[in-house]
Amino acid sequence: MEEDGDKAGLITAIDEGLDYGAKVGLIPEVHWALCKAAEYLGIKSPFMKVMDFILLQIQNRVSGQTISPKDRQDFLDKLLPLEKNGKATRLDTINACGSNIGAGSDTTAISLTATIAYLSMHPDVLAKLREELDDAVNRGAASDPITFKESQKLPYLRAVIQETLRMHPAVGAPLTRIIGIGGANLAGRYFPAGTEVGVNPWVIHNNKEIFGPDASKFRPERWLVQDAEKRAVMDRNFLTFGAGSRTCIGKNISLLEMYKVIPQIVKKFDFQVVADSKHGEGYMWKTLFFAKQTLYCIVKERACV
């Protein structure tokens, strides 16, 4: 944002790399042949561009050519001391940085954009959320900026975020698994070993038996239901971040970002989606992800702030 451009070409490289991975992941047999062809033609993998950037940043920090900001710590400030103490390897540091750049970029951005889109389409929800936030500020229950702990105590904010993630999970692929030796019974049906199975969160999140007859509607109040059993069923089938042992490792930091950014935007700004936006007309398939179609907003500081 500071340079108003794609610094080092990372955004383009990530898009290209994820696009390749999404397709080859469905037909892994062609990966070896494509890699050999790319090597022969001198074509560099998009992810190697990201890797080169990561290695350069680590080297610059280790050599002292760059230093961390004085007022905060970044991930390298946390990881490099672990290396020095033998609690992490350089490969661990590289992988952690790669996950931050590759996996933690589009996903949270899509979720934040979707939240703004749904709030703009549902002014009644926006008004109710803003009322809750303003009340928290007046009671001294919300700092500026709001803390994660404070935001967790706001039930309607939690419901809005949960409903956005249900309606618009960033990942739009089933992320299949392979049935192990002995097979498995799933949903009353037997699947032999070697079978690929998966469920797309977009499908299960629109299941009316789980989320109610209005499952296709954006209604945060569904998450405020007092029926503990019904809420447990919804929670169990909430797959925005996956489930089980393969739950997204970035889930907590993504939620942290949403619970801190959304309240600040809603408290401090009025936003209006402009006519050229297509947020109500459909979605854009972007590699593994589903992004709202072009969303342009006019943002103004709230007069009462």
Tab-separated table of C-alpha atoms in Angstrom:
chain	number	residue	atom	x	y	z
A	1	MET	CA	0.000	0.000	0.000
A	2	GLU	CA	2.842	2.377	0.816
A	3	GLU	CA	4.297	2.000	-2.677
A	4	ASP	CA	0.942	1.634	-4.470
A	5	GLY	CA	2.119	-1.422	-6.328
A	6	ASP	CA	3.106	-5.071	-6.235
A	7	LYS	CA	6.377	-4.933	-4.299
A	8	ALA	CA	8.868	-7.445	-5.722
A	9	GLY	CA	6.049	-9.013	-7.766
A	10	LEU	CA	4.942	-11.107	-4.789
A	11	ILE	CA	1.188	-10.734	-5.322
A	12	THR	CA	1.472	-11.883	-8.926
A	13	ALA	CA	3.787	-14.740	-7.961
A	14	ILE	CA	1.424	-15.958	-5.243
A	15	ASP	CA	-1.559	-15.825	-7.608
A	16	GLU	CA	0.311	-17.778	-10.268
A	17	GLY	CA	1.655	-20.324	-7.796
A	18	LEU	CA	-1.697	-20.995	-6.149
A	19	ASP	CA	-3.401	-21.223	-9.529
A	20	TYR	CA	-0.889	-23.876	-10.559
A	21	GLY	CA	-1.228	-25.743	-7.271
A	22	ALA	CA	-5.021	-25.756	-7.408
A	23	LYS	CA	-5.032	-27.366	-10.845
A	24	VAL	CA	-2.110	-29.740	-10.476
A	25	GLY	CA	-3.457	-30.813	-7.102
A	26	LEU	CA	-6.379	-32.365	-8.968
A	27	ILE	CA	-4.102	-34.075	-11.508
A	28	PRO	CA	-0.821	-34.655	-9.620
A	29	GLU	CA	0.464	-37.002	-12.304
A	30	VAL	CA	1.283	-34.081	-14.599
A	31	HIS	CA	3.351	-32.191	-12.018
A	32	TRP	CA	6.615	-34.034	-12.714
A	33	ALA	CA	6.318	-33.539	-16.474
A	34	LEU	CA	5.491	-29.845	-16.129
A	35	CYS	CA	8.418	-29.284	-13.754
A	36	LYS	CA	10.806	-30.907	-16.198
A	37	ALA	CA	9.411	-28.865	-19.077
A	38	ALA	CA	9.724	-25.633	-17.088
A	39	GLU	CA	13.301	-26.497	-16.141
A	40	TYR	CA	14.170	-27.226	-19.769
A	41	LEU	CA	12.608	-23.943	-20.935
A	42	GLY	CA	14.202	-21.945	-18.136
A	43	ILE	CA	10.874	-20.968	-16.602
A	44	LYS	CA	11.158	-20.096	-12.924
A	45	SER	CA	8.506	-21.341	-10.528
A	46	PRO	CA	6.349	-18.507	-9.110
A	47	PHE	CA	6.983	-19.809	-5.619
A	48	MET	CA	10.734	-19.589	-6.187
A	49	LYS	CA	10.262	-15.840	-6.614
A	50	VAL	CA	8.619	-15.782	-3.193
A	51	MET	CA	11.374	-17.980	-1.780
A	52	ASP	CA	14.074	-15.669	-3.134
A	53	PHE	CA	12.365	-12.729	-1.428
A	54	ILE	CA	12.133	-14.604	1.886
A	55	LEU	CA	15.778	-15.688	1.804
A	56	LEU	CA	16.874	-12.131	1.042
A	57	GLN	CA	14.896	-10.692	3.965
A	58	ILE	CA	16.287	-13.278	6.387
A	59	GLN	CA	19.832	-12.718	5.175
A	60	ASN	CA	19.493	-8.940	5.450
A	61	ARG	CA	18.174	-9.219	9.002
A	62	VAL	CA	20.869	-11.692	10.102
A	63	SER	CA	23.642	-9.572	8.577
A	64	GLY	CA	22.289	-6.387	10.133
A	65	GLN	CA	21.472	-4.701	6.830
A	66	THR	CA	17.892	-4.297	8.025
A	67	ILE	CA	16.528	-3.890	11.540
A	68	SER	CA	13.095	-4.452	13.013
A	69	PRO	CA	10.789	-1.516	13.833
A	70	LYS	CA	11.528	0.040	17.219
A	71	ASP	CA	7.914	0.074	18.382
A	72	ARG	CA	7.028	-3.554	17.666
A	73	GLN	CA	8.375	-7.006	16.895
A	74	ASP	CA	7.893	-8.872	13.643
A	75	PHE	CA	8.036	-12.618	13.025
A	76	LEU	CA	11.767	-12.657	12.434
A	77	ASP	CA	12.246	-11.085	15.863
A	78	LYS	CA	10.498	-14.146	17.264
A	79	LEU	CA	11.995	-16.812	15.016
A	80	LEU	CA	15.679	-15.922	14.805
A	81	PRO	CA	16.246	-16.135	18.593
A	82	LEU	CA	14.661	-19.604	18.496
A	83	GLU	CA	17.244	-20.575	15.880
A	84	LYS	CA	20.031	-19.278	18.090
A	85	ASN	CA	18.729	-21.300	21.055
A	86	GLY	CA	18.429	-24.467	18.993
A	87	LYS	CA	14.633	-24.544	19.232
A	88	ALA	CA	14.116	-23.964	15.511
A	89	THR	CA	16.048	-24.494	12.305
A	90	ARG	CA	16.569	-22.104	9.426
A	91	LEU	CA	14.140	-24.251	7.438
A	92	ASP	CA	11.517	-23.683	10.159
A	93	THR	CA	12.027	-19.932	9.818
A	94	ILE	CA	11.761	-20.081	6.033
A	95	ASN	CA	8.592	-22.185	6.180
A	96	ALA	CA	6.958	-19.872	8.735
A	97	CYS	CA	7.685	-16.801	6.615
A	98	GLY	CA	6.428	-18.597	3.521
A	99	SER	CA	3.163	-19.478	5.246
A	100	ASN	CA	2.656	-15.856	6.280
A	101	ILE	CA	3.139	-14.589	2.747
A	102	GLY	CA	1.519	-17.366	0.734
A	103	ALA	CA	-1.302	-18.663	2.908
A	104	GLY	CA	-2.115	-15.605	4.987
A	105	SER	CA	-2.610	-13.006	2.270
A	106	ASP	CA	-5.624	-13.587	0.031
A	107	THR	CA	-7.547	-15.589	2.624
A	108	THR	CA	-7.951	-12.915	5.298
A	109	ALA	CA	-8.247	-10.158	2.683
A	110	ILE	CA	-11.164	-11.999	1.077
A	111	SER	CA	-12.870	-12.421	4.459
A	112	LEU	CA	-12.455	-8.736	5.342
A	113	THR	CA	-13.744	-7.672	1.921
A	114	ALA	CA	-16.725	-9.998	2.237
A	115	THR	CA	-17.563	-8.500	5.634
A	116	ILE	CA	-17.646	-4.977	4.204
A	117	ALA	CA	-19.740	-6.204	1.277
A	118	TYR	CA	-22.337	-7.906	3.475
A	119	LEU	CA	-22.544	-4.953	5.860
A	120	SER	CA	-23.078	-2.597	2.930
A	121	MET	CA	-25.833	-4.842	1.570
A	122	HIS	CA	-27.517	-5.114	4.982
A	123	PRO	CA	-27.688	-1.632	6.568
A	124	ASP	CA	-29.827	-3.005	9.412
A	125	VAL	CA	-26.995	-5.345	10.411
A	126	LEU	CA	-24.456	-2.527	10.119
A	127	ALA	CA	-26.595	-0.280	12.329
A	128	LYS	CA	-26.968	-2.983	14.956
A	129	LEU	CA	-23.237	-3.735	14.956
A	130	ARG	CA	-22.363	-0.048	15.159
A	131	GLU	CA	-24.773	0.380	18.077
A	132	GLU	CA	-23.054	-2.456	19.953
A	133	LEU	CA	-19.609	-0.970	19.305
A	134	ASP	CA	-20.642	2.578	20.239
A	135	ASP	CA	-22.193	1.280	23.441
A	136	ALA	CA	-18.975	-0.572	24.298
A	137	VAL	CA	-16.981	2.616	23.766
A	138	ASN	CA	-19.360	4.649	25.946
A	139	ARG	CA	-19.129	2.053	28.727
A	140	GLY	CA	-15.344	2.047	28.572
A	141	ALA	CA	-15.413	-1.562	27.383
A	142	ALA	CA	-13.614	-0.894	24.098
A	143	SER	CA	-10.192	0.690	23.757
A	144	ASP	CA	-8.914	2.561	20.721
A	145	PRO	CA	-7.814	0.488	18.955
A	146	ILE	CA	-9.963	-2.270	20.393
A	147	THR	CA	-8.135	-5.243	21.874
A	148	PHE	CA	-8.805	-8.823	20.834
A	149	LYS	CA	-9.989	-9.633	24.363
A	150	GLU	CA	-12.480	-6.760	24.290
A	151	SER	CA	-13.825	-7.672	20.860
A	152	GLN	CA	-14.421	-11.258	21.993
A	153	LYS	CA	-16.974	-9.946	24.497
A	154	LEU	CA	-19.179	-8.381	21.814
A	155	PRO	CA	-21.758	-11.035	20.843
A	156	TYR	CA	-23.140	-9.342	17.744
A	157	LEU	CA	-19.662	-8.694	16.357
A	158	ARG	CA	-18.883	-12.377	16.845
A	159	ALA	CA	-22.122	-13.301	15.076
A	160	VAL	CA	-21.387	-10.992	12.116
A	161	ILE	CA	-17.904	-12.426	11.637
A	162	GLN	CA	-19.123	-16.007	12.013
A	163	GLU	CA	-21.939	-15.455	9.519
A	164	THR	CA	-19.603	-13.811	7.009
A	165	LEU	CA	-17.206	-16.743	7.218
A	166	ARG	CA	-20.126	-19.150	6.789
A	167	MET	CA	-21.550	-17.329	3.794
A	168	HIS	CA	-18.198	-16.659	2.191
A	169	PRO	CA	-15.467	-19.156	3.133
A	170	ALA	CA	-12.286	-18.017	1.403
A	171	VAL	CA	-11.317	-21.505	0.283
A	172	GLY	CA	-13.665	-22.836	-2.363
A	173	ALA	CA	-12.192	-26.294	-2.925
A	174	PRO	CA	-13.013	-29.622	-1.244
A	175	LEU	CA	-9.365	-30.272	-0.236
A	176	THR	CA	-9.808	-34.009	-0.624
A	177	ARG	CA	-8.337	-36.731	1.565
A	178	ILE	CA	-7.525	-40.332	0.672
A	179	ILE	CA	-9.289	-43.113	2.572
A	180	GLY	CA	-6.769	-45.249	4.444
A	181	ILE	CA	-6.311	-49.002	4.667
A	182	GLY	CA	-9.499	-50.800	5.652
A	183	GLY	CA	-11.821	-48.214	4.153
A	184	ALA	CA	-14.241	-46.021	6.074
A	185	ASN	CA	-17.945	-45.495	6.626
A	186	LEU	CA	-18.951	-41.886	6.039
A	187	ALA	CA	-22.521	-40.601	6.291
A	188	GLY	CA	-23.852	-44.143	6.145
A	189	ARG	CA	-21.870	-45.148	3.075
A	190	TYR	CA	-18.770	-47.342	2.810
A	191	PHE	CA	-15.735	-46.046	0.900
A	192	PRO	CA	-12.878	-48.453	0.102
A	193	ALA	CA	-9.229	-47.634	0.733
A	194	GLY	CA	-7.718	-45.270	-1.813
A	195	THR	CA	-10.948	-43.349	-2.445
A	196	GLU	CA	-10.574	-39.573	-2.564
A	197	VAL	CA	-13.236	-37.838	-0.486
A	198	GLY	CA	-13.844	-34.228	0.403
A	199	VAL	CA	-16.510	-31.644	1.101
A	200	ASN	CA	-16.667	-28.107	-0.206
A	201	PRO	CA	-17.427	-25.652	2.626
A	202	TRP	CA	-19.610	-23.617	0.250
A	203	VAL	CA	-21.874	-26.635	-0.104
A	204	ILE	CA	-22.163	-27.692	3.519
A	205	HIS	CA	-22.558	-24.087	4.697
A	206	ASN	CA	-25.720	-23.835	2.590
A	207	ASN	CA	-27.214	-27.039	3.968
A	208	LYS	CA	-30.693	-26.121	5.232
A	209	GLU	CA	-30.854	-29.106	7.581
A	210	ILE	CA	-27.843	-27.712	9.437
A	211	PHE	CA	-28.170	-23.941	9.172
A	212	GLY	CA	-31.923	-23.581	8.779
A	213	PRO	CA	-34.352	-22.949	5.904
A	214	ASP	CA	-32.789	-19.522	5.303
A	215	ALA	CA	-29.258	-20.917	4.975
A	216	SER	CA	-28.697	-18.919	1.788
A	217	LYS	CA	-29.434	-15.645	3.597
A	218	PHE	CA	-26.988	-13.467	5.537
A	219	ARG	CA	-28.452	-13.448	9.044
A	220	PRO	CA	-25.963	-13.098	11.934
A	221	GLU	CA	-28.717	-13.734	14.479
A	222	ARG	CA	-28.595	-17.459	13.685
A	223	TRP	CA	-25.362	-17.614	15.734
A	224	LEU	CA	-27.092	-16.090	18.775
A	225	VAL	CA	-29.459	-19.056	19.100
A	226	GLN	CA	-29.962	-20.229	22.672
A	227	ASP	CA	-30.484	-23.880	21.699
A	228	ALA	CA	-27.129	-25.415	22.697
A	229	GLU	CA	-27.663	-28.565	20.645
A	230	LYS	CA	-28.501	-26.634	17.472
A	231	ARG	CA	-25.497	-24.350	17.956
A	232	ALA	CA	-23.254	-27.397	18.441
A	233	VAL	CA	-24.450	-28.854	15.134
A	234	MET	CA	-23.665	-25.597	13.318
A	235	ASP	CA	-20.246	-25.341	14.946
A	236	ARG	CA	-19.448	-28.936	14.030
A	237	ASN	CA	-20.259	-28.274	10.370
A	238	PHE	CA	-18.490	-24.919	10.146
A	239	LEU	CA	-15.610	-25.648	7.768
A	240	THR	CA	-14.213	-22.241	6.820
A	241	PHE	CA	-10.887	-23.210	8.379
A	242	GLY	CA	-11.192	-26.926	7.727
A	243	ALA	CA	-11.559	-29.415	10.556
A	244	GLY	CA	-9.725	-32.015	12.566
A	245	SER	CA	-5.967	-32.449	12.493
A	246	ARG	CA	-5.716	-30.441	9.265
A	247	THR	CA	-7.411	-27.308	10.555
A	248	CYS	CA	-5.803	-24.182	9.089
A	249	ILE	CA	-2.711	-23.302	11.134
A	250	GLY	CA	-3.393	-19.622	10.474
A	251	LYS	CA	-6.932	-19.717	11.884
A	252	ASN	CA	-6.166	-17.859	15.102
A	253	ILE	CA	-4.149	-15.060	13.541
A	254	SER	CA	-6.794	-14.611	10.836
A	255	LEU	CA	-9.525	-14.280	13.462
A	256	LEU	CA	-7.315	-11.929	15.475
A	257	GLU	CA	-6.989	-9.662	12.445
A	258	MET	CA	-10.722	-9.709	11.742
A	259	TYR	CA	-11.719	-9.061	15.348
A	260	LYS	CA	-9.430	-6.033	15.483
A	261	VAL	CA	-9.836	-4.554	11.987
A	262	ILE	CA	-13.603	-4.798	11.499
A	263	PRO	CA	-14.557	-2.947	14.710
A	264	GLN	CA	-12.159	-0.125	13.868
A	265	ILE	CA	-13.596	0.294	10.371
A	266	VAL	CA	-17.199	0.179	11.576
A	267	LYS	CA	-16.552	2.550	14.495
A	268	LYS	CA	-14.571	5.164	12.627
A	269	PHE	CA	-15.775	5.146	9.030
A	270	ASP	CA	-18.850	5.273	6.852
A	271	PHE	CA	-18.443	3.234	3.699
A	272	GLN	CA	-20.562	3.176	0.588
A	273	VAL	CA	-20.141	0.675	-2.220
A	274	VAL	CA	-20.055	2.516	-5.537
A	275	ALA	CA	-22.149	1.635	-8.558
A	276	ASP	CA	-19.313	0.013	-10.526
A	277	SER	CA	-18.906	-2.707	-7.920
A	278	LYS	CA	-20.320	-6.139	-8.619
A	279	HIS	CA	-20.530	-7.474	-5.087
A	280	GLY	CA	-24.158	-8.454	-5.536
A	281	GLU	CA	-23.728	-10.121	-8.914
A	282	GLY	CA	-21.554	-13.108	-8.133
A	283	TYR	CA	-18.125	-14.311	-7.230
A	284	MET	CA	-14.718	-14.543	-8.805
A	285	TRP	CA	-12.840	-17.827	-8.767
A	286	LYS	CA	-9.270	-17.066	-7.829
A	287	THR	CA	-7.042	-20.152	-7.629
A	288	LEU	CA	-8.205	-22.012	-4.507
A	289	PHE	CA	-10.157	-19.006	-3.336
A	290	PHE	CA	-13.502	-17.333	-3.946
A	291	ALA	CA	-13.290	-13.546	-3.885
A	292	LYS	CA	-16.144	-11.099	-4.085
A	293	GLN	CA	-16.218	-9.510	-7.505
A	294	THR	CA	-14.701	-6.040	-7.776
A	295	LEU	CA	-15.649	-4.043	-4.691
A	296	TYR	CA	-15.043	-0.306	-4.771
A	297	CYS	CA	-16.009	1.778	-1.756
A	298	ILE	CA	-16.197	5.442	-0.882
A	299	VAL	CA	-14.854	5.677	2.657
A	300	LYS	CA	-15.396	8.719	4.873
A	301	GLU	CA	-14.584	9.364	8.499
A	302	ARG	CA	-17.696	9.222	10.683
A	303	ALA	CA	-18.799	12.676	11.748
A	304	CYS	CA	-19.591	11.552	15.297
A	305	VAL	CA	-16.145	10.054	15.940
